[in-house]
Amino acid sequence: MNRLFVATLVKDVRERLRDPAALGLWLGIPLVIGVLMSLGMGGSSGPKPKSPLYVVDHDESPPSQFVANAFGFGPFGEFFEVSSPTEAEARAKLADDEGSALIVIPEGFGAALWRDEPTELQLVTNPAQRILPGIVEETLEIVPDLVFYAHRLVGEELRERFESFDEREPTDADYVAIGLEIGHDVERFQKFLLPPVLKLASAEAQPSSSKRSVSFGGAFFPSLLFMSLIFMASGCAEELWKEKRQGTLRRLVANPCGLAGFLGGKLVGALAVATGVGTLGLLLGWAAFDLEPTRLPLALVWAVGGAGLFWCLFALVQVLSTSERAANVIGNMILFPLLMLGGTFFPFDVMPGWMQAIGRFTPNGWLVLRFRELVDGPASTGAVLGAFALLLVLLAAAFALALQRFSARFVRS
Amino acid sequence: MQQVNRIEVESLVKRYGDLLAVDGVSFVAEPGAIFGLLGPNGAGKSTTIGCISGLVEPSSGAVRVLGHDVRSAPRLAREKLGIVPQELAIYEDLSAAENLEYWGAAWGLSGAPLRARTGEVLAAIGLGDRAKEPTKRFSGGMKRRLNFGCGIVHRPKVLLLDEPTVGVDPQSRVKLLDLVRAEAAAGTCVLYTTHYMEEAESLCSRLAILDHGKILAAGTLDELRASLGERDLVDFLGRFDVERARGALAGLTGVELVAASEAELALACAEGTKRLPQLLAALNGAGDVREVKLRRPSLESLFIKLTGKELRE
Ligand SMILES: Nc1ncnc2c1ncn2[C@@H]1O[C@H](COP(=O)(O)OP(=O)(O)O)[C@@H](O)[C@H]1O
Ligand SMILES: [Mg+2]
């Protein structure tokens, strides 16, 4: 076996283990987001009486529908019976101790969100209840965060577009057009370079097993796992510019084994770390969400392969970039929109239809959806084989491309 | 075929656009000796080294290492090649031992021999007691020594050293130069680039003076001096009769009395060592010689003659 390959693999894994903070971050960010997303979803899955939750949507835009739908989904669906009476009816019912809470979405809510203008959701809770209204409240508190991220990503573009809507309200078609534009122009993502999402990690929230939730968590779990793996892949690929900065590539080119062994060693090193992260993630998932154990090994292979694909993509970004800074900027510009669109920051199920339609065609969207089938969906042998074959082909193609650029230009420039 | 630890560079050219970084360089570096490439910044030393190591694609010309062409048989040419780049090439997050282990393993060592060799090199570069620390905490000199260690850990037969002592403390420099001599003494072919005259003079058995990508002069130190007509300075200390000394030396060809006093006579002549007995004999009747100093002309003056400029800014 290529000795440079083995040496590099061992060295890279060693370096990774030397940096437990990064490892912790990769696992921690998704965990914190997961915990935030499923806050307040407690208890076992026994049948419970559902409590009415009233949503009055004066706006009826896609963003307002997103908020309204979120409460009908997953575990919320177990607690709440969402209905849309008139505001007066709803207030009257709450006053009669009937129902948990009333969410009032004001007119112009969606447009204000898109424009990054202040807007407010009104929450009226039933004073006689404590826990259920609390769940609604905490969940709603996440919305501003998501909106904040969205604005750091695409805010300027949206504001520009909305200037053109001065005379009229945006239609659904406008929202679709905006969605399609996301990902075309990359410069506006610069502001996201110090993503506030990273700050969450310092919150050091401990995942607590009492916070387990079956369906919501179960559905969101694949997204979180891939978030971890993609962060990890990105972090590992960033080693390429670090190697260049440290000058080690200058000695490396004189190695008789060739550069394929080196880059292959780095890829497999990343796969090894992914196997560790993935195993840990799947064990957590298995403990928290009752995943079917017999399905996990294949799911792990898929997840690790997916991490490998992302490593190759980020490696390609690294070797195509002319400076370390540019490499990391461009990497993030690609990473965060992909996570947003591809059902990784929040599950597909709560995304509006147009976003789901785009997200399915992102690499992470594809990986997550297939992963969900592998874990608890119907998956025919043919479909599984096909998916693995496609993954392998993509992986090989991305690696070959990265290797070509790496040896032809990157090591020598 | 018997492999010879040799570097052969033939009519090497490297062009960067309009700039000829290396312009028809040829030389042969022999086993068991240190071949010096001496030249100011930008002369083309690193580019030449890069063409040998594979970092730089030559525009034309041929390079053979251990008899193998570096382009048509790179694997064989690099098998026993060690390289110490001008810029550091070490992993800052790994320890010194881990760095050595990585580069040793990358060149085919493993298991117990790798561990033994790592310990040996650590001791040689004087980092035995700091072996387990991340190298980012090291001083510049320590990093330089480790950089050197990483280049020799696999016992190369051909060693490329690109200004390995730049910016190191005096102790580290002495240590490094000793290590370089030890490599050559063990039979390795060493190519050493520098812009320090004293290093070239004290280390290299043969050297080439490089400027603007061209070799201006090459050979042993003695040959270089002779080729330039440089003369040795011979100082006689003692008590002399200046007039008689002047008369006695006038009969010798190629000897010039540069300075004369009752206490000192300074002569300039080619091959001063060889002519010393003759000089002493001539001065026999002109006074008492208590001390003789022989000074060879420095590379510095040579370099100034060749290029019209000082080596160091
Ligand atoms: N990658 C490059 N692109 C363009 N010019 C270069 C490159 N590398 C070196 N040079 C130029 O080639 C000349 C020789 O450089 P170098 O070999 O590094 O000199 P030295 O090592 O003797 O200081 C310099 O003028 C330098 O600017
Ligand atoms: Mg140089």
mmCIF file of N, CA, C and O and ligand atoms in Angstrom, chain B residues 46 86 162-163, ligand 2:
data_model
loop_
_atom_site.group_PDB
_atom_site.id
_atom_site.type_symbol
_atom_site.label_atom_id
_atom_site.label_comp_id
_atom_site.label_asym_id
_atom_site.label_seq_id
_atom_site.Cartn_x
_atom_site.Cartn_y
_atom_site.Cartn_z
ATOM 1 N N SER B 46 16.783 29.027 -5.101
ATOM 2 C CA SER B 46 15.608 28.225 -4.739
ATOM 3 C C SER B 46 14.948 27.627 -5.970
ATOM 4 O O SER B 46 14.443 26.502 -5.925
ATOM 5 N N GLN B 86 13.611 26.351 1.932
ATOM 6 C CA GLN B 86 14.012 27.622 2.539
ATOM 7 C C GLN B 86 12.994 28.061 3.586
ATOM 8 O O GLN B 86 13.351 28.480 4.677
ATOM 9 N N ASP B 162 18.211 24.420 1.333
ATOM 10 C CA ASP B 162 18.021 25.764 0.795
ATOM 11 C C ASP B 162 18.100 26.788 1.920
ATOM 12 O O ASP B 162 17.154 26.975 2.669
ATOM 13 N N GLU B 163 19.227 27.424 2.048
ATOM 14 C CA GLU B 163 19.482 28.440 3.086
ATOM 15 C C GLU B 163 18.958 28.007 4.455
ATOM 16 O O GLU B 163 18.131 28.687 5.053
HETATM 17 MG MG MG C 2 15.781 31.246 -2.112
#
